[in-house]
Amino acid sequence: MTSEKFFSQSLRSFLGPIQPLLDDPEVSEVLVNGPDEVYVERGGRLRRTDARFPSEESLMAAARHLAQYLDHPLDAEHPILEGRFPDGSRVELLPPPLSPRGPALAIRRFATERLDAATLIELGSVPPGAMQCLRFLVESKANIVVSGGTGSGKTSMLNVLGGFVGRDERVVTLEDARELQLGASHVLPLVARPA
C-alpha cells in the first residue's frame, strides 16, 4: 500500500463522523464549528446535521492528521491550514485559540462535471444576450471582474469564460488554492505561497 493510499484511508477514519456527508454527491460543503456543530450545504442551502465528533480532542486529532496528510505545519506560526484533497476538494482548518469553540473545519467540494455556457443559459444563471456579450469581451481581451459571495458561481463562471479564450492564447492563472478548470487549450496554473 502506498503512503498516499494509507493516509487517505486513515484520514477517512479520523473524519469518520463526517465521512458519510463527504461521500454524499449532493453535498457541496461540510462545515464543522467545533465537535458538536456540523453543517452541510446541499443545493445552495445550509442545514445543520446530527453529525458530531466524540470530543474536541478527536476533532483536533483529525486536524493534526489532516495537517500531516497535506504536509502543512499546524502550529502557532502556521495557525491556518489550507489545502486540497486528491479529489480536488478544498479544505481549511482553524484550530483553537483562533476558533474558541474548538477546531473549525470547512471542506468545499466541487462538481465533477464542468459547466459550459449552454448549461448556464439553460439553468437561467445567465441570459443568452449577456453570455454573448461576455464571449465578445473575452475574445476582445477586455478586463472582466467576476465577484460574488461564497457558492455564488464565480469559479463556474470563470471556467466558462476560459472556454472562450482563443486556441492561440496562453492563460496564466494565480490562485490561493487551485480551483479553476479552464476550457482554454494552453493554461499554466500557478498557486500562491503565503508570505
mmCIF file of C-alpha atoms in Angstrom, residues 14-179:
data_model
loop_
_atom_site.group_PDB
_atom_site.id
_atom_site.type_symbol
_atom_site.label_atom_id
_atom_site.label_comp_id
_atom_site.label_asym_id
_atom_site.label_seq_id
_atom_site.Cartn_x
_atom_site.Cartn_y
_atom_site.Cartn_z
ATOM 1 C CA PHE A 14 -10.209 10.313 11.503
ATOM 2 C CA LEU A 15 -13.031 12.110 9.683
ATOM 3 C CA GLY A 16 -15.400 9.226 10.428
ATOM 4 C CA PRO A 17 -18.224 11.303 11.948
ATOM 5 C CA ILE A 18 -18.488 13.418 8.780
ATOM 6 C CA GLN A 19 -17.372 10.825 6.204
ATOM 7 C CA PRO A 20 -20.969 9.931 5.175
ATOM 8 C CA LEU A 21 -21.510 13.628 4.405
ATOM 9 C CA LEU A 22 -18.304 13.741 2.356
ATOM 10 C CA ASP A 23 -19.440 10.648 0.441
ATOM 11 C CA ASP A 24 -22.817 12.214 -0.411
ATOM 12 C CA PRO A 25 -22.623 13.537 -4.001
ATOM 13 C CA GLU A 26 -25.292 16.168 -3.271
ATOM 14 C CA VAL A 27 -23.221 17.802 -0.506
ATOM 15 C CA SER A 28 -21.117 20.697 -1.797
ATOM 16 C CA GLU A 29 -19.722 21.831 1.554
ATOM 17 C CA VAL A 30 -19.206 20.424 5.051
ATOM 18 C CA LEU A 31 -18.689 22.965 7.840
ATOM 19 C CA VAL A 32 -17.547 21.874 11.296
ATOM 20 C CA ASN A 33 -17.782 24.511 14.044
ATOM 21 C CA GLY A 34 -16.282 22.549 16.921
ATOM 22 C CA PRO A 35 -17.061 18.927 17.770
ATOM 23 C CA ASP A 36 -20.806 19.386 18.331
ATOM 24 C CA GLU A 37 -21.858 21.503 15.360
ATOM 25 C CA VAL A 38 -21.750 20.262 11.768
ATOM 26 C CA TYR A 39 -23.492 21.874 8.811
ATOM 27 C CA VAL A 40 -23.766 20.836 5.167
ATOM 28 C CA GLU A 41 -24.669 22.698 2.022
ATOM 29 C CA ARG A 42 -26.941 20.903 -0.413
ATOM 30 C CA GLY A 43 -28.479 22.674 -3.358
ATOM 31 C CA GLY A 44 -27.258 26.055 -2.113
ATOM 32 C CA ARG A 45 -28.881 25.672 1.325
ATOM 33 C CA LEU A 46 -27.083 25.257 4.647
ATOM 34 C CA ARG A 47 -28.541 22.753 7.093
ATOM 35 C CA ARG A 48 -27.353 21.612 10.493
ATOM 36 C CA THR A 49 -26.796 17.857 10.747
ATOM 37 C CA ASP A 50 -26.793 15.343 13.573
ATOM 38 C CA ALA A 51 -23.127 14.510 12.925
ATOM 39 C CA ARG A 52 -20.820 15.015 15.909
ATOM 40 C CA PHE A 53 -17.223 14.328 16.816
ATOM 41 C CA PRO A 54 -16.871 12.463 20.127
ATOM 42 C CA SER A 55 -14.754 15.236 21.645
ATOM 43 C CA GLU A 56 -12.662 18.288 20.885
ATOM 44 C CA GLU A 57 -9.598 16.040 21.246
ATOM 45 C CA SER A 58 -10.837 13.684 18.494
ATOM 46 C CA LEU A 59 -11.512 16.633 16.201
ATOM 47 C CA MET A 60 -8.049 18.032 16.982
ATOM 48 C CA ALA A 61 -6.524 14.599 16.241
ATOM 49 C CA ALA A 62 -8.271 14.705 12.864
ATOM 50 C CA ALA A 63 -6.872 18.219 12.345
ATOM 51 C CA ARG A 64 -3.310 17.075 13.124
ATOM 52 C CA HIS A 65 -3.684 14.078 10.827
ATOM 53 C CA LEU A 66 -5.048 16.354 8.104
ATOM 54 C CA ALA A 67 -2.044 18.661 8.514
ATOM 55 C CA GLN A 68 0.305 15.683 8.188
ATOM 56 C CA TYR A 69 -1.632 14.389 5.173
ATOM 57 C CA LEU A 70 -1.371 17.802 3.459
ATOM 58 C CA ASP A 71 2.287 18.169 4.539
ATOM 59 C CA HIS A 72 1.452 21.500 6.132
ATOM 60 C CA PRO A 73 2.557 22.656 9.585
ATOM 61 C CA LEU A 74 -0.154 23.332 12.128
ATOM 62 C CA ASP A 75 1.381 25.338 14.956
ATOM 63 C CA ALA A 76 1.466 28.833 16.474
ATOM 64 C CA GLU A 77 3.410 30.196 13.498
ATOM 65 C CA HIS A 78 1.095 28.492 10.963
ATOM 66 C CA PRO A 79 -2.324 28.513 12.638
ATOM 67 C CA ILE A 80 -4.411 28.334 9.442
ATOM 68 C CA LEU A 81 -4.367 25.137 7.431
ATOM 69 C CA GLU A 82 -5.372 25.333 3.786
ATOM 70 C CA GLY A 83 -5.072 22.571 1.251
ATOM 71 C CA ARG A 84 -6.696 20.141 -1.150
ATOM 72 C CA PHE A 85 -7.764 16.554 -1.053
ATOM 73 C CA PRO A 86 -6.823 14.337 -4.027
ATOM 74 C CA ASP A 87 -10.402 14.670 -5.366
ATOM 75 C CA GLY A 88 -9.927 18.452 -5.584
ATOM 76 C CA SER A 89 -11.975 19.335 -2.509
ATOM 77 C CA ARG A 90 -10.675 22.441 -0.763
ATOM 78 C CA VAL A 91 -10.113 22.261 2.983
ATOM 79 C CA GLU A 92 -9.476 24.973 5.544
ATOM 80 C CA LEU A 93 -8.962 24.471 9.254
ATOM 81 C CA LEU A 94 -8.709 26.959 12.112
ATOM 82 C CA PRO A 95 -7.676 25.457 15.467
ATOM 83 C CA PRO A 96 -8.131 26.983 18.917
ATOM 84 C CA PRO A 97 -7.470 29.693 20.035
ATOM 85 C CA LEU A 98 -8.428 31.147 16.610
ATOM 86 C CA SER A 99 -11.664 29.185 16.898
ATOM 87 C CA PRO A 100 -12.625 29.260 20.600
ATOM 88 C CA ARG A 101 -15.424 26.652 20.289
ATOM 89 C CA GLY A 102 -12.975 24.049 19.006
ATOM 90 C CA PRO A 103 -11.375 23.385 15.631
ATOM 91 C CA ALA A 104 -13.327 24.871 12.721
ATOM 92 C CA LEU A 105 -13.132 22.825 9.533
ATOM 93 C CA ALA A 106 -14.548 23.709 6.117
ATOM 94 C CA ILE A 107 -14.431 21.227 3.246
ATOM 95 C CA ARG A 108 -15.664 22.576 -0.083
ATOM 96 C CA ARG A 109 -16.331 20.004 -2.768
ATOM 97 C CA PHE A 110 -16.521 20.786 -6.451
ATOM 98 C CA ALA A 111 -18.746 19.326 -9.108
ATOM 99 C CA THR A 112 -17.045 16.668 -11.195
ATOM 100 C CA GLU A 113 -18.695 17.972 -14.363
ATOM 101 C CA ARG A 114 -17.554 21.319 -15.719
ATOM 102 C CA LEU A 115 -20.427 23.590 -16.712
ATOM 103 C CA ASP A 116 -20.443 25.204 -20.127
ATOM 104 C CA ALA A 117 -22.087 28.367 -21.466
ATOM 105 C CA ALA A 118 -25.130 26.491 -22.782
ATOM 106 C CA THR A 119 -25.749 24.913 -19.369
ATOM 107 C CA LEU A 120 -25.538 28.266 -17.557
ATOM 108 C CA ILE A 121 -28.066 29.699 -20.028
ATOM 109 C CA GLU A 122 -30.315 26.639 -19.672
ATOM 110 C CA LEU A 123 -30.212 26.906 -15.865
ATOM 111 C CA GLY A 124 -31.204 30.578 -16.096
ATOM 112 C CA SER A 125 -27.952 31.710 -14.474
ATOM 113 C CA VAL A 126 -27.053 33.988 -17.397
ATOM 114 C CA PRO A 127 -29.340 35.392 -20.126
ATOM 115 C CA PRO A 128 -28.269 34.421 -23.671
ATOM 116 C CA GLY A 129 -27.525 38.050 -24.612
ATOM 117 C CA ALA A 130 -25.308 38.523 -21.569
ATOM 118 C CA MET A 131 -23.379 35.340 -22.407
ATOM 119 C CA GLN A 132 -22.838 36.603 -25.987
ATOM 120 C CA CYS A 133 -21.568 39.890 -24.549
ATOM 121 C CA LEU A 134 -19.188 38.057 -22.193
ATOM 122 C CA ARG A 135 -17.881 35.930 -25.065
ATOM 123 C CA PHE A 136 -17.246 39.099 -27.099
ATOM 124 C CA LEU A 137 -15.425 40.723 -24.159
ATOM 125 C CA VAL A 138 -13.161 37.682 -23.650
ATOM 126 C CA GLU A 139 -12.422 37.416 -27.366
ATOM 127 C CA SER A 140 -11.652 41.160 -27.375
ATOM 128 C CA LYS A 141 -9.213 40.612 -24.457
ATOM 129 C CA ALA A 142 -11.130 43.031 -22.242
ATOM 130 C CA ASN A 143 -10.676 43.042 -18.463
ATOM 131 C CA ILE A 144 -13.548 41.351 -16.620
ATOM 132 C CA VAL A 145 -14.094 41.231 -12.871
ATOM 133 C CA VAL A 146 -16.059 38.259 -11.524
ATOM 134 C CA SER A 147 -17.156 38.730 -7.924
ATOM 135 C CA GLY A 148 -19.748 37.323 -5.562
ATOM 136 C CA GLY A 149 -20.365 35.556 -2.307
ATOM 137 C CA THR A 150 -19.340 32.043 -1.335
ATOM 138 C CA GLY A 151 -21.015 29.460 -3.532
ATOM 139 C CA SER A 152 -22.403 32.053 -5.958
ATOM 140 C CA GLY A 153 -20.758 30.502 -9.032
ATOM 141 C CA LYS A 154 -17.617 32.601 -9.514
ATOM 142 C CA THR A 155 -15.427 29.597 -10.309
ATOM 143 C CA SER A 156 -18.032 28.117 -12.658
ATOM 144 C CA MET A 157 -18.318 31.428 -14.496
ATOM 145 C CA LEU A 158 -14.528 31.765 -14.809
ATOM 146 C CA ASN A 159 -14.317 28.215 -16.148
ATOM 147 C CA VAL A 160 -16.914 29.067 -18.809
ATOM 148 C CA LEU A 161 -15.170 32.317 -19.694
ATOM 149 C CA GLY A 162 -11.897 30.405 -20.003
ATOM 150 C CA GLY A 163 -13.506 28.316 -22.722
ATOM 151 C CA PHE A 164 -13.874 31.476 -24.831
ATOM 152 C CA VAL A 165 -10.120 32.121 -24.875
ATOM 153 C CA GLY A 166 -8.647 31.604 -28.349
ATOM 154 C CA ARG A 167 -6.591 28.488 -29.104
ATOM 155 C CA ASP A 168 -3.591 30.673 -29.914
ATOM 156 C CA GLU A 169 -3.653 32.376 -26.486
ATOM 157 C CA ARG A 170 -1.820 31.440 -23.287
ATOM 158 C CA VAL A 171 -3.627 31.765 -19.956
ATOM 159 C CA VAL A 172 -1.705 32.036 -16.682
ATOM 160 C CA THR A 173 -3.772 31.657 -13.510
ATOM 161 C CA LEU A 174 -2.694 32.517 -9.978
ATOM 162 C CA GLU A 175 -4.868 31.176 -7.158
ATOM 163 C CA ASP A 176 -4.580 30.758 -3.399
ATOM 164 C CA ALA A 177 -5.892 27.213 -3.793
ATOM 165 C CA ARG A 178 -6.229 25.613 -7.204
ATOM 166 C CA GLU A 179 -9.877 25.509 -8.294
#
